[in-house]
Short mmCIF file of C-alpha atoms and ligand atoms in Angstrom, two decimals:
data_model
loop_
_atom_site.label_atom_id
_atom_site.label_comp_id
_atom_site.label_asym_id
_atom_site.label_seq_id
_atom_site.Cartn_x
_atom_site.Cartn_y
_atom_site.Cartn_z
CA MET B 1 -10.98 15.44 -16.23
CA ARG B 2 -13.68 13.58 -18.02
CA PHE B 3 -13.92 9.71 -18.72
CA ASP B 4 -16.52 8.66 -21.26
CA PRO B 5 -17.95 5.30 -21.62
CA VAL B 6 -16.04 2.89 -23.87
CA THR B 7 -17.14 -0.08 -25.91
CA THR B 8 -13.76 -1.83 -25.76
CA LEU B 9 -10.73 -2.25 -23.33
CA GLN B 10 -7.83 -4.05 -25.11
CA GLY B 11 -4.28 -4.17 -24.84
CA SER B 12 -1.20 -4.56 -22.63
CA VAL B 13 0.31 -2.18 -20.01
CA LEU B 14 3.34 -2.49 -17.65
CA ALA B 15 2.12 -2.40 -14.04
CA PRO B 16 3.75 0.60 -12.35
CA PRO B 17 6.35 -0.32 -9.77
CA ASP B 18 5.12 -1.29 -6.30
CA LYS B 19 4.70 1.61 -3.93
CA SER B 20 5.03 -0.56 -0.65
CA ILE B 21 8.10 -2.45 -1.97
CA SER B 22 9.71 0.99 -3.25
CA HIS B 23 9.31 2.58 0.18
CA ARG B 24 10.86 -0.36 1.94
CA ALA B 25 13.75 -0.42 -0.65
CA ALA B 26 14.64 3.00 -0.08
CA LEU B 27 14.45 2.86 3.74
CA ILE B 28 16.31 -0.42 4.09
CA GLY B 29 18.75 0.74 1.53
CA ALA B 30 19.48 3.82 3.57
CA MET B 31 19.99 1.54 6.68
CA THR B 32 22.62 -0.48 4.83
CA ALA B 33 26.30 0.78 4.63
CA ASP B 34 27.24 -0.69 1.39
CA PRO B 35 25.55 0.53 -1.77
CA VAL B 36 22.27 -0.91 -2.86
CA ARG B 37 21.01 -1.05 -6.45
CA VAL B 38 17.19 -0.78 -6.72
CA THR B 39 15.81 -1.55 -10.17
CA GLY B 40 12.20 -0.67 -10.95
CA TYR B 41 11.84 2.02 -8.16
CA LEU B 42 8.36 3.72 -8.42
CA ASP B 43 9.01 7.52 -9.50
CA ALA B 44 5.78 8.74 -7.95
CA ALA B 45 5.01 11.62 -5.44
CA ASP B 46 4.89 9.23 -2.46
CA THR B 47 7.98 7.17 -3.01
CA ASN B 48 9.82 10.52 -4.04
CA SER B 49 9.02 11.69 -0.53
CA THR B 50 10.91 8.68 0.80
CA LEU B 51 13.95 9.45 -1.37
CA ALA B 52 14.03 13.00 -0.08
CA ALA B 53 13.67 11.84 3.47
CA VAL B 54 16.53 9.39 3.38
CA ARG B 55 18.87 11.97 1.87
CA GLN B 56 17.97 14.30 4.56
CA LEU B 57 19.12 11.39 6.98
CA GLY B 58 22.41 11.29 5.27
CA ALA B 59 22.04 8.71 2.41
CA ILE B 60 23.27 9.57 -0.96
CA VAL B 61 20.82 8.61 -3.69
CA GLU B 62 21.95 8.49 -7.25
CA VAL B 63 19.05 8.28 -9.76
CA ARG B 64 20.26 6.71 -13.08
CA PRO B 65 18.18 5.87 -16.06
CA ASP B 66 17.44 2.29 -15.27
CA GLU B 67 18.19 2.12 -11.42
CA ILE B 68 18.65 4.10 -8.39
CA VAL B 69 21.81 3.58 -6.22
CA ILE B 70 21.48 4.23 -2.45
CA ARG B 71 24.65 4.78 -0.42
CA GLY B 72 23.12 4.39 3.07
CA THR B 73 24.51 5.64 6.42
CA GLY B 74 24.35 2.00 8.05
CA LEU B 75 21.85 0.91 10.66
CA ARG B 76 22.98 3.15 13.59
CA GLU B 77 24.13 6.39 11.76
CA ALA B 78 20.99 8.32 10.55
CA ARG B 79 22.00 12.04 10.57
CA SER B 80 19.82 14.25 12.78
CA SER B 81 18.08 17.09 11.14
CA ALA B 82 16.89 20.42 12.46
CA SER B 83 14.19 20.92 9.77
CA PRO B 84 11.25 18.59 9.77
CA ILE B 85 11.25 15.60 7.54
CA ASP B 86 8.33 16.15 5.20
CA VAL B 87 6.55 12.80 4.46
CA GLY B 88 4.19 14.51 2.06
CA ASN B 89 1.13 12.28 1.54
CA ALA B 90 3.04 9.11 2.38
CA GLY B 91 1.43 7.21 5.43
CA THR B 92 3.93 4.18 4.88
CA LEU B 93 6.97 6.53 5.14
CA MET B 94 5.43 8.17 8.30
CA ARG B 95 4.97 4.82 10.00
CA LEU B 96 8.01 2.88 8.95
CA LEU B 97 10.73 5.43 9.31
CA PRO B 98 10.24 6.00 13.11
CA GLY B 99 11.14 2.27 13.53
CA TRP B 100 14.56 2.90 12.33
CA LEU B 101 15.04 6.44 13.94
CA ALA B 102 13.66 5.38 17.38
CA SER B 103 16.93 3.52 18.18
CA GLN B 104 19.45 6.32 17.06
CA GLU B 105 20.72 7.40 20.51
CA GLY B 106 21.07 11.03 21.21
CA ARG B 107 19.53 12.38 18.11
CA LYS B 108 15.99 13.52 17.30
CA TRP B 109 13.80 14.26 14.23
CA THR B 110 10.40 15.91 13.62
CA LEU B 111 8.14 14.22 10.93
CA ASP B 112 5.37 16.21 9.31
CA GLY B 113 3.33 16.05 6.06
CA ASP B 114 0.54 17.36 3.98
CA SER B 115 -3.06 18.36 5.36
CA SER B 116 -4.20 14.71 4.91
CA ILE B 117 -1.39 13.17 6.68
CA ARG B 118 -2.05 15.52 9.62
CA LYS B 119 -5.24 13.69 10.17
CA ARG B 120 -3.69 10.22 10.16
CA PRO B 121 -2.86 8.68 13.57
CA VAL B 122 0.65 7.80 14.61
CA ASP B 123 -0.39 6.50 18.13
CA ARG B 124 -0.45 2.99 16.61
CA ILE B 125 3.35 3.03 16.10
CA ALA B 126 4.13 5.21 19.26
CA GLU B 127 2.57 2.63 21.53
CA PRO B 128 4.92 -0.32 20.57
CA LEU B 129 7.97 1.94 20.24
CA ARG B 130 7.23 3.31 23.77
CA ARG B 131 7.13 -0.29 25.15
CA MET B 132 10.58 -0.68 23.57
CA GLY B 133 11.76 2.41 25.43
CA GLY B 134 11.26 4.79 22.39
CA VAL B 135 10.43 8.41 23.01
CA ILE B 136 7.75 9.83 20.71
CA GLU B 137 5.89 13.18 21.21
CA ALA B 138 2.89 13.62 18.93
CA THR B 139 0.36 16.29 18.46
CA ASP B 140 -2.59 15.64 20.81
CA ASP B 141 -0.66 12.38 21.47
CA ARG B 142 -1.92 10.99 18.22
CA PHE B 143 -1.20 13.00 15.02
CA PRO B 144 1.64 14.64 13.13
CA PRO B 145 3.69 16.67 13.45
CA PHE B 146 5.49 14.44 15.71
CA VAL B 147 8.96 14.15 17.25
CA VAL B 148 11.11 10.93 17.43
CA HIS B 149 13.91 11.10 20.20
CA GLY B 150 16.43 8.30 19.60
CA THR B 151 17.17 6.13 22.57
CA ARG B 152 18.35 2.54 23.30
CA LEU B 153 15.51 0.17 22.67
CA ARG B 154 14.55 -2.98 24.48
CA ALA B 155 13.23 -6.10 22.61
CA THR B 156 9.62 -6.76 23.10
CA HIS B 157 6.70 -9.15 22.16
CA TYR B 158 4.15 -6.90 20.62
CA GLU B 159 0.58 -8.27 19.95
CA LEU B 160 -1.00 -5.91 17.20
CA PRO B 161 -4.41 -4.96 18.25
CA MET B 162 -5.31 -4.79 14.36
CA ALA B 163 -3.64 -6.17 11.29
CA SER B 164 -1.41 -3.38 10.01
CA ALA B 165 1.68 -4.12 7.82
CA GLN B 166 2.81 -0.61 8.60
CA VAL B 167 2.83 -1.01 12.23
CA LYS B 168 4.30 -4.63 12.03
CA SER B 169 7.12 -3.26 9.69
CA CYS B 170 7.78 -0.38 12.22
CA VAL B 171 8.32 -2.77 15.03
CA LEU B 172 10.43 -5.13 13.07
CA LEU B 173 12.69 -2.29 11.86
CA ALA B 174 13.05 -1.09 15.44
CA GLY B 175 13.97 -4.72 16.51
CA LEU B 176 17.03 -4.68 14.25
CA ALA B 177 18.70 -2.34 16.89
CA ALA B 178 17.02 -3.59 20.05
CA ASP B 179 18.84 -5.48 22.84
CA GLY B 180 17.42 -8.96 21.98
CA ALA B 181 14.89 -10.71 19.73
CA THR B 182 11.69 -8.84 19.00
CA ARG B 183 8.51 -10.73 18.36
CA VAL B 184 5.40 -9.42 16.65
CA THR B 185 2.12 -11.18 16.45
CA GLU B 186 -0.59 -10.12 14.11
CA PRO B 187 -4.25 -10.91 14.35
CA ALA B 188 -4.40 -11.89 10.57
CA PRO B 189 -1.88 -11.82 7.89
CA SER B 190 -0.97 -8.67 6.27
CA ARG B 191 1.49 -7.78 3.51
CA ASP B 192 4.93 -9.26 4.16
CA HIS B 193 7.34 -7.26 2.01
CA THR B 194 9.43 -6.12 4.96
CA GLU B 195 9.92 -9.56 6.26
CA ARG B 196 10.94 -10.73 2.75
CA MET B 197 13.43 -7.87 2.14
CA LEU B 198 15.07 -8.23 5.56
CA ALA B 199 15.47 -11.91 4.98
CA GLY B 200 16.96 -11.06 1.58
CA ALA B 201 19.31 -8.58 3.55
CA GLY B 202 20.69 -11.48 5.72
CA VAL B 203 18.72 -10.64 8.75
CA GLN B 204 17.68 -13.46 11.05
CA ILE B 205 13.86 -13.42 10.78
CA GLN B 206 11.55 -16.19 11.18
CA ARG B 207 7.87 -16.65 11.03
CA ASP B 208 5.89 -19.04 13.06
CA GLY B 209 2.24 -18.92 12.29
CA LEU B 210 1.07 -15.36 12.90
CA SER B 211 4.20 -14.40 14.78
CA ILE B 212 7.32 -12.97 13.40
CA THR B 213 10.66 -12.92 15.34
CA VAL B 214 13.60 -10.63 14.29
CA SER B 215 17.04 -10.71 15.81
CA PRO B 216 19.18 -7.65 16.22
CA THR B 217 22.17 -7.11 13.88
CA ASP B 218 25.06 -4.76 13.17
CA GLU B 219 24.56 -4.48 9.53
CA LEU B 220 22.45 -5.33 6.69
CA GLU B 221 23.76 -7.01 3.43
CA LEU B 222 21.53 -6.08 0.46
CA GLU B 223 23.20 -5.52 -3.03
CA HIS B 224 20.16 -5.39 -5.21
CA VAL B 225 16.41 -5.06 -4.84
CA HIS B 226 14.06 -5.48 -7.81
CA VAL B 227 10.61 -3.81 -7.40
CA PRO B 228 7.86 -5.70 -9.21
CA GLY B 229 4.75 -3.93 -10.54
CA ASP B 230 2.08 -2.97 -7.99
CA PRO B 231 -0.99 -5.29 -7.75
CA SER B 232 -2.89 -2.44 -6.27
CA SER B 233 -2.36 -0.34 -9.27
CA ALA B 234 -3.05 -3.38 -11.63
CA ALA B 235 -6.27 -3.88 -9.75
CA PHE B 236 -7.77 -0.82 -11.59
CA TRP B 237 -7.40 -2.51 -14.99
CA LEU B 238 -8.52 -6.04 -13.72
CA ALA B 239 -11.71 -4.24 -12.31
CA ALA B 240 -12.22 -2.22 -15.47
CA ALA B 241 -11.86 -5.41 -17.59
CA ALA B 242 -14.51 -7.20 -15.52
CA LEU B 243 -17.04 -4.46 -16.27
CA ILE B 244 -16.52 -3.97 -20.04
CA PRO B 245 -17.91 -6.60 -22.46
CA GLY B 246 -15.19 -8.21 -24.61
CA ALA B 247 -12.37 -6.63 -22.58
CA ARG B 248 -8.96 -8.21 -22.42
CA VAL B 249 -6.17 -6.48 -20.61
CA VAL B 250 -2.71 -7.82 -19.97
CA VAL B 251 -1.06 -6.14 -17.03
CA ARG B 252 2.60 -7.18 -17.25
CA ASN B 253 5.12 -7.63 -14.50
CA THR B 254 2.59 -7.56 -11.71
CA GLY B 255 3.68 -8.60 -8.11
CA VAL B 256 1.50 -11.57 -7.17
CA ASN B 257 2.61 -12.00 -3.43
CA TRP B 258 -0.26 -13.86 -1.77
CA THR B 259 -0.61 -11.26 0.86
CA ARG B 260 -1.33 -8.61 -1.90
CA ILE B 261 -3.78 -10.29 -4.10
CA GLY B 262 -6.85 -10.66 -2.00
CA PHE B 263 -8.66 -8.40 -4.39
CA VAL B 264 -8.05 -10.87 -7.20
CA ARG B 265 -9.55 -13.60 -5.05
CA ILE B 266 -12.68 -11.48 -4.33
CA LEU B 267 -13.10 -10.52 -8.02
CA GLN B 268 -12.90 -14.26 -8.99
CA ARG B 269 -15.38 -15.08 -6.32
CA MET B 270 -17.68 -12.49 -7.90
CA GLY B 271 -17.43 -14.17 -11.11
CA GLY B 272 -14.80 -12.11 -12.68
CA VAL B 273 -12.01 -13.74 -14.91
CA VAL B 274 -8.28 -13.03 -14.10
CA GLU B 275 -5.70 -15.35 -15.75
CA GLY B 276 -2.07 -15.71 -14.57
CA GLU B 277 0.06 -17.49 -12.19
CA LEU B 278 -0.83 -16.17 -8.77
CA GLU B 279 1.25 -17.09 -5.63
CA ALA B 280 -0.98 -19.93 -4.59
CA ALA B 281 0.02 -20.77 -0.95
CA ASP B 282 -0.42 -18.64 1.91
CA PRO B 283 3.27 -17.87 2.71
CA THR B 284 2.17 -16.69 6.24
CA GLY B 285 1.01 -20.02 7.13
CA ALA B 286 4.50 -21.68 6.65
CA ALA B 287 7.59 -21.55 8.82
CA GLY B 288 10.31 -19.35 7.41
CA VAL B 289 10.17 -16.26 5.28
CA PRO B 290 10.38 -16.50 1.41
CA GLY B 291 13.11 -14.20 0.16
CA LEU B 292 11.72 -13.30 -3.24
CA GLU B 293 8.67 -11.34 -4.48
CA PRO B 294 6.78 -13.50 -7.07
CA VAL B 295 5.74 -11.73 -10.31
CA ALA B 296 3.30 -12.75 -13.19
CA ASP B 297 1.66 -11.19 -16.09
CA LEU B 298 -2.04 -11.02 -15.19
CA VAL B 299 -4.97 -10.92 -17.76
CA GLY B 300 -8.12 -9.39 -16.92
CA VAL B 301 -11.10 -10.78 -19.16
CA GLY B 302 -14.41 -9.02 -19.43
CA PRO B 303 -17.92 -10.57 -19.85
CA ALA B 304 -18.80 -11.98 -23.39
CA ALA B 305 -19.44 -9.24 -25.78
CA GLY B 306 -23.06 -9.14 -26.92
CA ALA B 307 -24.18 -11.55 -24.35
CA GLY B 308 -26.88 -9.44 -22.96
CA THR B 309 -26.46 -6.28 -20.73
CA GLY B 310 -25.04 -7.65 -17.44
CA THR B 311 -21.50 -8.31 -16.36
CA GLY B 312 -22.36 -11.60 -14.84
CA LEU B 313 -20.77 -10.54 -11.49
CA ARG B 314 -22.46 -11.64 -8.21
CA GLY B 315 -22.37 -9.76 -5.07
CA THR B 316 -20.22 -10.97 -2.16
CA LEU B 317 -19.37 -10.72 1.56
CA VAL B 318 -15.79 -9.54 2.38
CA LEU B 319 -14.93 -10.87 5.83
CA PRO B 320 -12.61 -9.20 8.29
CA ASP B 321 -9.71 -11.60 7.75
CA GLU B 322 -9.66 -10.72 4.04
CA VAL B 323 -9.51 -7.01 4.57
CA PRO B 324 -5.79 -6.69 5.15
CA LEU B 325 -5.15 -8.65 1.99
CA ALA B 326 -7.22 -6.22 -0.05
CA ILE B 327 -7.24 -3.00 2.06
CA ASP B 328 -6.33 -0.52 -0.70
CA GLU B 329 -8.53 -2.20 -3.35
CA LEU B 330 -11.74 -2.27 -1.18
CA PRO B 331 -13.04 0.90 -3.05
CA LEU B 332 -12.90 -1.01 -6.18
CA VAL B 333 -14.93 -3.95 -4.54
CA GLY B 334 -17.62 -1.30 -3.93
CA LEU B 335 -17.48 -0.28 -7.59
CA LEU B 336 -17.87 -3.77 -8.73
CA GLY B 337 -20.70 -4.23 -6.41
CA CYS B 338 -22.66 -1.65 -8.25
CA PHE B 339 -22.51 -3.72 -11.38
CA ALA B 340 -23.04 -7.12 -9.58
CA GLU B 341 -26.37 -8.97 -8.98
CA GLY B 342 -27.37 -8.65 -5.23
CA GLU B 343 -25.61 -7.15 -2.21
CA THR B 344 -21.83 -6.60 -1.81
CA ILE B 345 -20.87 -6.11 1.86
CA VAL B 346 -17.52 -5.27 3.20
CA THR B 347 -17.07 -5.79 6.92
CA GLY B 348 -14.26 -5.47 9.36
CA ALA B 349 -12.60 -2.58 7.46
CA ALA B 350 -13.11 0.42 10.05
CA GLU B 351 -9.30 1.14 9.03
CA LEU B 352 -10.55 2.56 5.80
CA LYS B 353 -11.58 5.77 7.63
CA VAL B 354 -7.89 6.69 8.36
CA LYS B 355 -6.62 6.12 4.80
CA GLU B 356 -5.65 8.92 2.41
CA SER B 357 -9.28 10.03 2.74
CA ASP B 358 -12.08 8.50 5.01
CA ARG B 359 -12.62 5.89 2.35
CA ILE B 360 -15.89 4.60 3.90
CA ALA B 361 -17.41 8.03 3.46
CA THR B 362 -15.74 9.11 0.21
CA VAL B 363 -16.34 5.75 -1.55
CA VAL B 364 -20.10 5.62 -0.66
CA GLU B 365 -20.39 9.44 -1.63
CA ALA B 366 -18.69 8.73 -4.96
CA LEU B 367 -20.67 5.72 -5.91
CA ASN B 368 -24.07 7.29 -4.81
CA ALA B 369 -23.09 10.41 -6.97
CA LEU B 370 -22.91 8.23 -9.95
CA GLY B 371 -26.23 6.72 -9.48
CA GLY B 372 -25.23 3.74 -7.26
CA ASP B 373 -27.00 2.38 -4.06
CA ALA B 374 -24.31 2.35 -1.49
CA GLU B 375 -24.47 2.80 2.26
CA ALA B 376 -21.89 3.28 4.86
CA THR B 377 -21.73 0.96 7.96
CA ALA B 378 -19.44 1.31 11.09
CA ASP B 379 -16.87 -0.90 9.75
CA GLY B 380 -17.36 -1.02 5.97
CA PHE B 381 -20.19 -0.52 3.36
CA VAL B 382 -23.11 -2.15 1.68
CA VAL B 383 -23.55 -1.78 -2.10
CA ARG B 384 -26.67 -2.97 -3.75
CA GLY B 385 -26.20 -3.85 -7.41
CA THR B 386 -28.32 -1.84 -9.74
CA GLY B 387 -26.97 -3.26 -13.02
CA GLY B 388 -24.55 -0.52 -13.73
CA LEU B 389 -23.99 3.17 -13.08
CA ARG B 390 -25.42 6.30 -14.67
CA GLY B 391 -22.35 8.65 -14.29
CA GLY B 392 -21.71 12.18 -12.85
CA THR B 393 -19.02 13.79 -10.92
CA VAL B 394 -16.57 12.21 -8.49
CA HIS B 395 -14.37 14.40 -6.20
CA SER B 396 -11.05 12.74 -5.35
CA HIS B 397 -10.58 14.54 -2.06
CA GLY B 398 -6.95 14.43 -2.86
CA ASP B 399 -6.97 10.61 -2.63
CA HIS B 400 -5.29 8.81 -5.62
CA ARG B 401 -7.16 5.69 -5.46
CA LEU B 402 -10.56 7.53 -5.40
CA ALA B 403 -9.49 9.48 -8.43
CA MET B 404 -8.61 6.37 -10.40
CA LEU B 405 -11.81 4.75 -9.26
CA GLY B 406 -13.75 7.55 -10.71
CA ALA B 407 -11.89 7.05 -14.04
CA VAL B 408 -12.67 3.37 -14.14
CA ALA B 409 -16.29 4.11 -13.34
CA GLY B 410 -16.51 6.51 -16.17
CA LEU B 411 -15.39 3.87 -18.66
CA ALA B 412 -18.07 1.54 -17.54
CA SER B 413 -20.84 4.00 -17.00
CA ARG B 414 -23.70 5.05 -19.19
CA GLU B 415 -23.17 8.77 -19.37
CA GLY B 416 -19.38 9.19 -18.29
CA VAL B 417 -17.73 10.59 -15.13
CA GLU B 418 -16.01 13.94 -14.55
CA VAL B 419 -13.14 13.48 -11.91
CA VAL B 420 -12.30 16.69 -9.93
CA GLY B 421 -8.74 16.38 -8.68
CA MET B 422 -7.52 13.70 -10.99
CA ASP B 423 -3.95 14.93 -10.45
CA ALA B 424 -3.95 12.98 -7.16
CA ALA B 425 -3.31 9.76 -9.19
CA ALA B 426 0.36 10.98 -9.32
CA VAL B 427 0.81 9.81 -5.77
CA SER B 428 1.14 6.24 -6.79
CA TYR B 429 0.42 5.95 -10.60
CA PRO B 430 1.72 8.92 -12.61
CA GLY B 431 1.10 7.11 -15.95
CA PHE B 432 -2.47 6.04 -15.19
CA VAL B 433 -4.17 8.37 -17.76
CA ALA B 434 -1.59 7.54 -20.31
CA ASP B 435 -2.17 3.73 -19.75
CA LEU B 436 -5.94 4.30 -19.92
CA ARG B 437 -5.56 6.06 -23.34
CA THR B 438 -3.48 2.98 -24.53
CA LEU B 439 -6.16 0.59 -23.46
CA THR B 440 -9.11 2.40 -24.81
CA SER B 441 -7.58 3.54 -28.13
CA GLY B 442 -7.86 0.17 -29.88
C1 S3P X 1 0.91 -0.47 3.45
C2 S3P X 1 0.06 -1.03 4.39
C3 S3P X 1 -1.44 -0.76 4.38
C4 S3P X 1 -1.80 0.02 3.15
C5 S3P X 1 -0.97 0.97 2.70
C6 S3P X 1 0.42 0.54 2.54
C7 S3P X 1 2.24 -0.71 3.61
O1 S3P X 1 -1.59 0.09 5.47
O2 S3P X 1 -3.08 0.50 3.28
O3 S3P X 1 -1.36 1.66 1.55
O4 S3P X 1 3.12 -0.41 2.57
O5 S3P X 1 2.64 -1.39 4.55
P1 S3P X 1 -1.84 -0.59 6.99
O6 S3P X 1 -0.89 -1.53 7.18
O7 S3P X 1 -1.68 0.55 7.96
O8 S3P X 1 -3.23 -1.29 7.01
#
């Protein structure tokens, strides 16, 4: 699919529902015995894999026009399944679900997925689950397909070797059915949606600095979850606005949880303008766990039209502690770097190698193919700003965020961009191209 340069980007779009929160709503809904209403559930490939998985485990999912209703099995009653659970492309499903299943005594499940998921490690969740007494058998001890044998779990204190919301969440979910309080300590804050949703479900969960403690429970009480718009999807429009003179884009109903808007802080530091009420305080620094997800309309504002050729953006250094707070948006930081003055350096992000594609390699390849000057490092990349991008061809490698990056690059390029494999966007943002047409048609 081709994306030609545009002279304007104007209008308003509704941010698609948050993928991370949707996965959690389906899983925690399935763990709850009473019906849970979910409004704003993301209808995309990844989150539909989660609905299929919880149905296979015995939950009844009713999809209505304006909400879904999940009638779960209860915390300890997931149904065993002879056929493998297909997680598709969804790493979050693959890493969170075993936290629930590991405690279901006497039952077992096999989890498998697409060719990209088979390259993504599960040892990071197998390790803490085994410490709790869990039994996991993985291919080459590291990869899917893998088998989870349900057993009685012991409480633990797990210190995460790297900041990962998926691993943290897996341990917290396992802790719900362990024999005492389970504590997780993260080296730096990561997204806290699981903590917020469990607090909303009446679970005793406390934060103390970088540690979270969860107490076991017999049942969850969750009547309704509302899923806000996804800041990781909104980020494509905020980045596009920052690159196109005179742009003004409103992304309505965007989740602005502090742990998810590291990208907005980086963009603002580079000189980009984003208006809207962001969650200001770091909730992970305070005691307690906030129950609700904050939401706002965000406005991306472009450089002044006709004020010369540049975007006015400055290169920046992204430090390791910022990485978990902007992990899925780091490809966009690289794109912005091509249009900024000076160097943009991302450090402490070796994790990018095990995302939907090896995002250090694929981002560097994409930016260079479009005329950028990017170089991979062991734990990130360096982009030297060259004042813009010529254009060319980007291969998505089946990675939704790379496909959408290529499209945004096309809008801001001199000659346009052809994206090979644009259909990958359906993993998180099926309406992406339609929204792009809305914003470029004015
Ligand atoms: C996610 C956490 C992040 C992120 C992924 C979604 C989540 O992964 O990259 O897209 O929903 O918990 P890690 O926690 O493994 O860094």
